[in-house]
PDB file of C-alpha atoms in Angstrom:
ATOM      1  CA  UNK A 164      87.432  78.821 126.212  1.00 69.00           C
ATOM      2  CA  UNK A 165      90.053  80.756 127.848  1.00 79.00           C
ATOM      3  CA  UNK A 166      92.215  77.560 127.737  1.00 79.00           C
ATOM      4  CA  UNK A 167      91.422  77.147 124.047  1.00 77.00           C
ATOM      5  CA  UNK A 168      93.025  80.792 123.369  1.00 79.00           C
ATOM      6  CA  UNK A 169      96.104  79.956 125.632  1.00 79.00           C
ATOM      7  CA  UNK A 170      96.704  76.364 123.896  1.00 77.00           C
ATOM      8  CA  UNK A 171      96.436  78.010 120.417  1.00 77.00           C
ATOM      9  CA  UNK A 172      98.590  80.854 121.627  1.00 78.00           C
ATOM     10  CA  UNK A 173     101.432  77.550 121.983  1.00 75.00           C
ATOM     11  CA  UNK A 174     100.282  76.026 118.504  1.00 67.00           C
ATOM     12  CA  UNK A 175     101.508  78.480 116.797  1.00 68.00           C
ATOM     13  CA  UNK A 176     104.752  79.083 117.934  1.00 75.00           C
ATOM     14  CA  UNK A 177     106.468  77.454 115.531  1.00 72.00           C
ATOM     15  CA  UNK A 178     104.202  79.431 112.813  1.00 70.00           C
ATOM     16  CA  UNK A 179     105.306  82.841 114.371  1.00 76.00           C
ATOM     17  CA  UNK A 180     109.125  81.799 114.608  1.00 76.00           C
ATOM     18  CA  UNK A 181     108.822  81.165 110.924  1.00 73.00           C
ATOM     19  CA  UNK A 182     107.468  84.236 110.034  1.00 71.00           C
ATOM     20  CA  UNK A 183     109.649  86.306 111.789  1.00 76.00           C
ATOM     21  CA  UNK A 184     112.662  84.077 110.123  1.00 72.00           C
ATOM     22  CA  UNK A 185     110.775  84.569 106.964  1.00 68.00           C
ATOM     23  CA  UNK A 186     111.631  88.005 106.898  1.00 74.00           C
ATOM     24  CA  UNK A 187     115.032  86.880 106.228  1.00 76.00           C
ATOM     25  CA  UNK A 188     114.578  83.690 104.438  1.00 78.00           C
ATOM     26  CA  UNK A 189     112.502  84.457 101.725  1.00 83.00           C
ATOM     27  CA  UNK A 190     114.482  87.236 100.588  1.00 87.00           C
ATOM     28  CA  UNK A 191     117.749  84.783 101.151  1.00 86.00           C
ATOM     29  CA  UNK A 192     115.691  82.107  98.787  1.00 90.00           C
ATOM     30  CA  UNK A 193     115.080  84.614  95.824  1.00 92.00           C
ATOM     31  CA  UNK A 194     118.990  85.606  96.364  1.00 93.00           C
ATOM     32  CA  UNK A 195     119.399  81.910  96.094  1.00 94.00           C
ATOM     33  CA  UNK A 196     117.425  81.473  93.174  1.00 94.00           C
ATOM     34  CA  UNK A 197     118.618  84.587  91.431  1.00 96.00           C
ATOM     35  CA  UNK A 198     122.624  83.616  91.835  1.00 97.00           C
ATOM     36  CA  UNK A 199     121.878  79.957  90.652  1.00 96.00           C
ATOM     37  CA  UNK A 200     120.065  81.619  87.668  1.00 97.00           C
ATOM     38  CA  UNK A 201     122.604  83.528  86.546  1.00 97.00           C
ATOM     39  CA  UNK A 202     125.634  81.324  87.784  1.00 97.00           C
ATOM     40  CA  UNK A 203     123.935  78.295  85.640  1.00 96.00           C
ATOM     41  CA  UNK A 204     122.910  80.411  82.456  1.00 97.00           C
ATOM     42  CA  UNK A 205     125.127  83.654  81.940  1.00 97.00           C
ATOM     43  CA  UNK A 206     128.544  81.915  83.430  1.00 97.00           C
ATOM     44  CA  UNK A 207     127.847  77.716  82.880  1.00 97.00           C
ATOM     45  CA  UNK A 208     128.646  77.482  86.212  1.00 96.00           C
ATOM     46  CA  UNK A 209     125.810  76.124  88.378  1.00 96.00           C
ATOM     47  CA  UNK A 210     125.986  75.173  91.801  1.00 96.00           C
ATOM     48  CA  UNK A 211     125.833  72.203  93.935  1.00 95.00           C
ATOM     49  CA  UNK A 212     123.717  73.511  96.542  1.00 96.00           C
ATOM     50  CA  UNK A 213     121.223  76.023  95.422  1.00 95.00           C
ATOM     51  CA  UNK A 214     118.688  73.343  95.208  1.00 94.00           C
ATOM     52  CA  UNK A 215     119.158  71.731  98.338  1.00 95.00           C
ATOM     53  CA  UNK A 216     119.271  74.669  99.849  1.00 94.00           C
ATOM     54  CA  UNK A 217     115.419  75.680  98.252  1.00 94.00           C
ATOM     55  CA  UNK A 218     113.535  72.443  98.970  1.00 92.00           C
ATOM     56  CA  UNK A 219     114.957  72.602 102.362  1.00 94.00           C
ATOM     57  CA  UNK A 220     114.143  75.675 103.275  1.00 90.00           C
ATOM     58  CA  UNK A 221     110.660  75.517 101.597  1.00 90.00           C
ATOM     59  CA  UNK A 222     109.833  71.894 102.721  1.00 91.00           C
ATOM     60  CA  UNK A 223     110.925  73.554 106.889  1.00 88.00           C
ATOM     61  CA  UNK A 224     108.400  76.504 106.160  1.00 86.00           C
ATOM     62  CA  UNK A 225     105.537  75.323 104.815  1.00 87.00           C
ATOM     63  CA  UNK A 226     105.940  72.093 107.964  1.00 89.00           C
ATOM     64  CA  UNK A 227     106.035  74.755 110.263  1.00 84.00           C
ATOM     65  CA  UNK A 228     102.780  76.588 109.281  1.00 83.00           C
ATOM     66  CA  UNK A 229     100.408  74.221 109.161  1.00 87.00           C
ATOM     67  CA  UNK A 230      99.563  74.304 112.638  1.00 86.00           C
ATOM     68  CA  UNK A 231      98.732  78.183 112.145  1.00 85.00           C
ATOM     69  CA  UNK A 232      96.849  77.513 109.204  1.00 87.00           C
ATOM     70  CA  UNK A 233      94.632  74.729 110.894  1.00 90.00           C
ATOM     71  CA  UNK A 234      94.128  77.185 113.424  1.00 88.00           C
ATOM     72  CA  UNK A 235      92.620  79.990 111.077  1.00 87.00           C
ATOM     73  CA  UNK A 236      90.632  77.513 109.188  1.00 88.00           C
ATOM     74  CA  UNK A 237      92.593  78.309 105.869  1.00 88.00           C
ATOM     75  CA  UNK A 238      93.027  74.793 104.910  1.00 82.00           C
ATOM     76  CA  UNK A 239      91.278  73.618 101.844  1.00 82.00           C
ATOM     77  CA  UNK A 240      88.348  71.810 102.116  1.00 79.00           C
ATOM     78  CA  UNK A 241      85.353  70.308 100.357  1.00 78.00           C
ATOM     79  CA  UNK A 242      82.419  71.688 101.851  1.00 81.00           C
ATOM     80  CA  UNK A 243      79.609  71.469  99.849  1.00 84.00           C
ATOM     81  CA  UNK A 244      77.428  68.964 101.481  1.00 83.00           C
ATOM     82  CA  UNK A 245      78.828  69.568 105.353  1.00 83.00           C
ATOM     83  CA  UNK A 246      77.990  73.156 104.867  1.00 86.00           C
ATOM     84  CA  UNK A 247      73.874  72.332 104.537  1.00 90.00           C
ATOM     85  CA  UNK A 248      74.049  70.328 107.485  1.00 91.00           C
ATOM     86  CA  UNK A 249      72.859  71.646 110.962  1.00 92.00           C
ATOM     87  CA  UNK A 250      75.595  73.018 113.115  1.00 92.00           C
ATOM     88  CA  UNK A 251      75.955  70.600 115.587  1.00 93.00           C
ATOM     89  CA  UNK A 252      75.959  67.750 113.114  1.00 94.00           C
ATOM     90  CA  UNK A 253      78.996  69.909 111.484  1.00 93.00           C
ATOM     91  CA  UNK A 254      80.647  69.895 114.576  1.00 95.00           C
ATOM     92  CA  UNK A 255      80.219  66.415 115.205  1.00 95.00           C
ATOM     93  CA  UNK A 256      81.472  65.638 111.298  1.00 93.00           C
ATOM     94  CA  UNK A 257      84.710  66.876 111.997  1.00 94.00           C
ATOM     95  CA  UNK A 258      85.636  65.441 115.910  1.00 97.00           C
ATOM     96  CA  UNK A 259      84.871  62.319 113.918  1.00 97.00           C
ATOM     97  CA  UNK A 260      87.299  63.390 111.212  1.00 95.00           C
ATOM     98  CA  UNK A 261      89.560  64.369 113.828  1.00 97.00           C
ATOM     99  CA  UNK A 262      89.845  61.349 116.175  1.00 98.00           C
ATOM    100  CA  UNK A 263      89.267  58.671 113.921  1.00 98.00           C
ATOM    101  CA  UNK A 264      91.753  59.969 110.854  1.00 97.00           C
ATOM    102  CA  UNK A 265      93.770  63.322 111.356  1.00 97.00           C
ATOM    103  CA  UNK A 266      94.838  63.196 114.474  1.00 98.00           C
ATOM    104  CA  UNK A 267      96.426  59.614 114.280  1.00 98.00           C
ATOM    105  CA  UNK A 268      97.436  59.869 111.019  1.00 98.00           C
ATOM    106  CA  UNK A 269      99.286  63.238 112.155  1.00 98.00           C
ATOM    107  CA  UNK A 270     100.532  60.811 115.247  1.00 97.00           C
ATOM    108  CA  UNK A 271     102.052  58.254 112.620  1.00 98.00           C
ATOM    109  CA  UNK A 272     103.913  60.329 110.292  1.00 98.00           C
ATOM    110  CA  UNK A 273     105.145  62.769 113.201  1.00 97.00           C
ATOM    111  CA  UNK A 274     106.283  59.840 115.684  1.00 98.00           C
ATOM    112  CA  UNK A 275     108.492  58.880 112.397  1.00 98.00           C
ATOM    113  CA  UNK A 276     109.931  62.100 111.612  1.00 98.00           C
ATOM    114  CA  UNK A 277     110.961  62.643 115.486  1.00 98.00           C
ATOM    115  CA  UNK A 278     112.486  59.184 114.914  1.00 98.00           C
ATOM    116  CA  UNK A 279     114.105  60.085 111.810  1.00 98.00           C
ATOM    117  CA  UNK A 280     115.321  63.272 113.041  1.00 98.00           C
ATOM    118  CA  UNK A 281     116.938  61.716 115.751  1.00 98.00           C
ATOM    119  CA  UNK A 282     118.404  58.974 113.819  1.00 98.00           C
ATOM    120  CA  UNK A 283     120.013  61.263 111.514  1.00 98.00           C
ATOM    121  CA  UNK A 284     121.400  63.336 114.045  1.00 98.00           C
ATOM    122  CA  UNK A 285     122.816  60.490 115.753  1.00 98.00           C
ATOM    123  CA  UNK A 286     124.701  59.090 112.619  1.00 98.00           C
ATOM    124  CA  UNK A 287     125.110  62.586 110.979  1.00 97.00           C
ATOM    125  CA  UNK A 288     123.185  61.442 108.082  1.00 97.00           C
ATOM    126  CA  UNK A 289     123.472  63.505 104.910  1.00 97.00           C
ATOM    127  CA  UNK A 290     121.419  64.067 101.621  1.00 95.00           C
ATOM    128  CA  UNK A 291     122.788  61.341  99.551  1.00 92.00           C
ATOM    129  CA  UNK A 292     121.410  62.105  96.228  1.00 91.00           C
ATOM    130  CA  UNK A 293     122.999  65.450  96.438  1.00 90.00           C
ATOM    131  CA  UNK A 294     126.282  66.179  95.099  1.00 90.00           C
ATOM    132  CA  UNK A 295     126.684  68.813  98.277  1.00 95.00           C
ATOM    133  CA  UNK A 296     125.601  66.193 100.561  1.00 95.00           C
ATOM    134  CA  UNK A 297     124.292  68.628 103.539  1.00 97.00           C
ATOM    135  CA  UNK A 298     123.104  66.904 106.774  1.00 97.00           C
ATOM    136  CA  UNK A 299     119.510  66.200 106.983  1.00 97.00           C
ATOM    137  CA  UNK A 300     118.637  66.480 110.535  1.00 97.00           C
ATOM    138  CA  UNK A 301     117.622  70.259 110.852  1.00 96.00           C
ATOM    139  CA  UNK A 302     115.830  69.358 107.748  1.00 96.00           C
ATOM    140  CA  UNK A 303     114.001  66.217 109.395  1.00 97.00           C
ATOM    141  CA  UNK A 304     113.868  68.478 112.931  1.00 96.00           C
ATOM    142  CA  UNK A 305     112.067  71.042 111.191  1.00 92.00           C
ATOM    143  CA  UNK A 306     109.444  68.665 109.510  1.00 95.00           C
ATOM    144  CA  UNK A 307     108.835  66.991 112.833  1.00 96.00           C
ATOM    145  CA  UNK A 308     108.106  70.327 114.713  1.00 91.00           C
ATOM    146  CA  UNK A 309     105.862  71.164 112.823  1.00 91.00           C
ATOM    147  CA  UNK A 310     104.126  68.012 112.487  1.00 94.00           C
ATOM    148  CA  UNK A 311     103.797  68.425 116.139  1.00 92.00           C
ATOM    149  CA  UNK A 312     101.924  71.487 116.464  1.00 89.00           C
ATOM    150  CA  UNK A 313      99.842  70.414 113.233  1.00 92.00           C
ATOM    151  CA  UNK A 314      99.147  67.639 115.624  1.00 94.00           C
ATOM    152  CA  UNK A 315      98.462  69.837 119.070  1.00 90.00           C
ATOM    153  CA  UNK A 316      96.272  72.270 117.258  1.00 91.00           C
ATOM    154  CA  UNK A 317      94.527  69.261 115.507  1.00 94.00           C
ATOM    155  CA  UNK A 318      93.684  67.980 119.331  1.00 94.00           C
ATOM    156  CA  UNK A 319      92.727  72.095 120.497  1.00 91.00           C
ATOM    157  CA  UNK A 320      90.213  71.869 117.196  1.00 93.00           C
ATOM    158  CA  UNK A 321      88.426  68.753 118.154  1.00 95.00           C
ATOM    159  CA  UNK A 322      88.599  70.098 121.799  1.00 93.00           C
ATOM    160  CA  UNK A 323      86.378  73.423 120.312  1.00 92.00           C
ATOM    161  CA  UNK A 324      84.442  71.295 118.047  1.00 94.00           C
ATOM    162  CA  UNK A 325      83.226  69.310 121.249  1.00 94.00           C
ATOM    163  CA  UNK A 326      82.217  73.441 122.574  1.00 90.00           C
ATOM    164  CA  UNK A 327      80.453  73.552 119.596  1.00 90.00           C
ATOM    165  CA  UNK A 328      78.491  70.863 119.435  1.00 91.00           C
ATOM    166  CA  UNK A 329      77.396  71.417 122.854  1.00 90.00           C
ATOM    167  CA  UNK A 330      76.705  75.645 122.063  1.00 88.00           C
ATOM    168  CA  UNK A 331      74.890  74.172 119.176  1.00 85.00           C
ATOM    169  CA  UNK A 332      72.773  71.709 120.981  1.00 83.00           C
ATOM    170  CA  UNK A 333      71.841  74.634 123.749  1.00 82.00           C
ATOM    171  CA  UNK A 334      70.663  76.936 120.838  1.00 75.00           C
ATOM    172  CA  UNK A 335      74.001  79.105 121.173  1.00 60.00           C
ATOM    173  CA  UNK A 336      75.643  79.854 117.646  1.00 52.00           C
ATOM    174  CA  UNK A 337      78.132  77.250 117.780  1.00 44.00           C
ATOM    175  CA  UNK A 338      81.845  78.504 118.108  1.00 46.00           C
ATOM    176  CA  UNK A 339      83.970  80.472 115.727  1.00 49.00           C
ATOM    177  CA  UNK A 340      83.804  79.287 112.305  1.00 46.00           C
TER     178      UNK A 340
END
């Protein structure tokens, strides 16, 4: 399991990197907030990029997480019949979940953002319903990263499942849960 520990260690990278930005971002996004706020309702005055600024920079941070949050098991989920189910057939519930829908569906939407990414890089796209009109591709970049390691950590969960069916079926407890 030691390789387990050093792949997870990778996954979440980008969920680290975003919480030691976040030290500085979420303070900058109530700043942001707080100036639209009071440029839009004490001065008329609002501005052109407060919001694109937000949805950005919330869209790029909660992309980047999800990898850690996979990893701690924080996600939401619907439990109530899986839970009364022997371990091993829990174990086996989710690499089934894992290969056959997450893990391809993850592959899908993550091979397009890459491409989109990429695409608006290359052209130097911009937001075009925005009257700012800021370039997309850190944006897009962002979103794909992080569907990347939701991806990787997706793969290092089915990987521990597998360990867990096989604890389970030797009368061990079954991995972390």
């Amino acid at each position: 399991m030691r390789v387990l520990a050093s792949l997870d260690r990778w996954a979440d990278v980008p969920a680290r990197l975003v919480c030691y930005a976040g030290f500085g971002l979420f303070p900058a996004l109530i700043l942001v907030g707080l100036y639209e706020v009071v440029a839009r309702y004490a001065f008329n005055a609002p501005t052109i990029w407060a919001f694109d600024i937000t949805f950005m920079v919330h869209g790029a941070l909660f992309m980047l997480t999800g990898a850690y949050g996979l990893q701690k098991n924080v996600h939401v989920r619907i439990d109530v019949l899986s839970s009364r189910l022997p371990m091993a057939v829990q174990h086996l519930a989710n690499i089934l979940s894992y290969v056959f829908l997450f893990i391809p569906a993850i592959w899908i939407v993550g091979d397009a953002a890459f491409r989109r990414s990429y695409s608006a890089f290359v052209t130097g796209e911009v937001e075009l319903v925005s009257a700012w009109a800021p370039i997309v591709w850190p944006f897009y970049t962002a979103l794909a990263v992080g569907l990347l390691a939701l991806w990787l950590q997706a793969c290092i969960e089915t990987v521990r499942h597998g360990a867990g069916v096989l604890a389970a079926r030797h009368g061990a407890t079954g991995g972390e849960e």
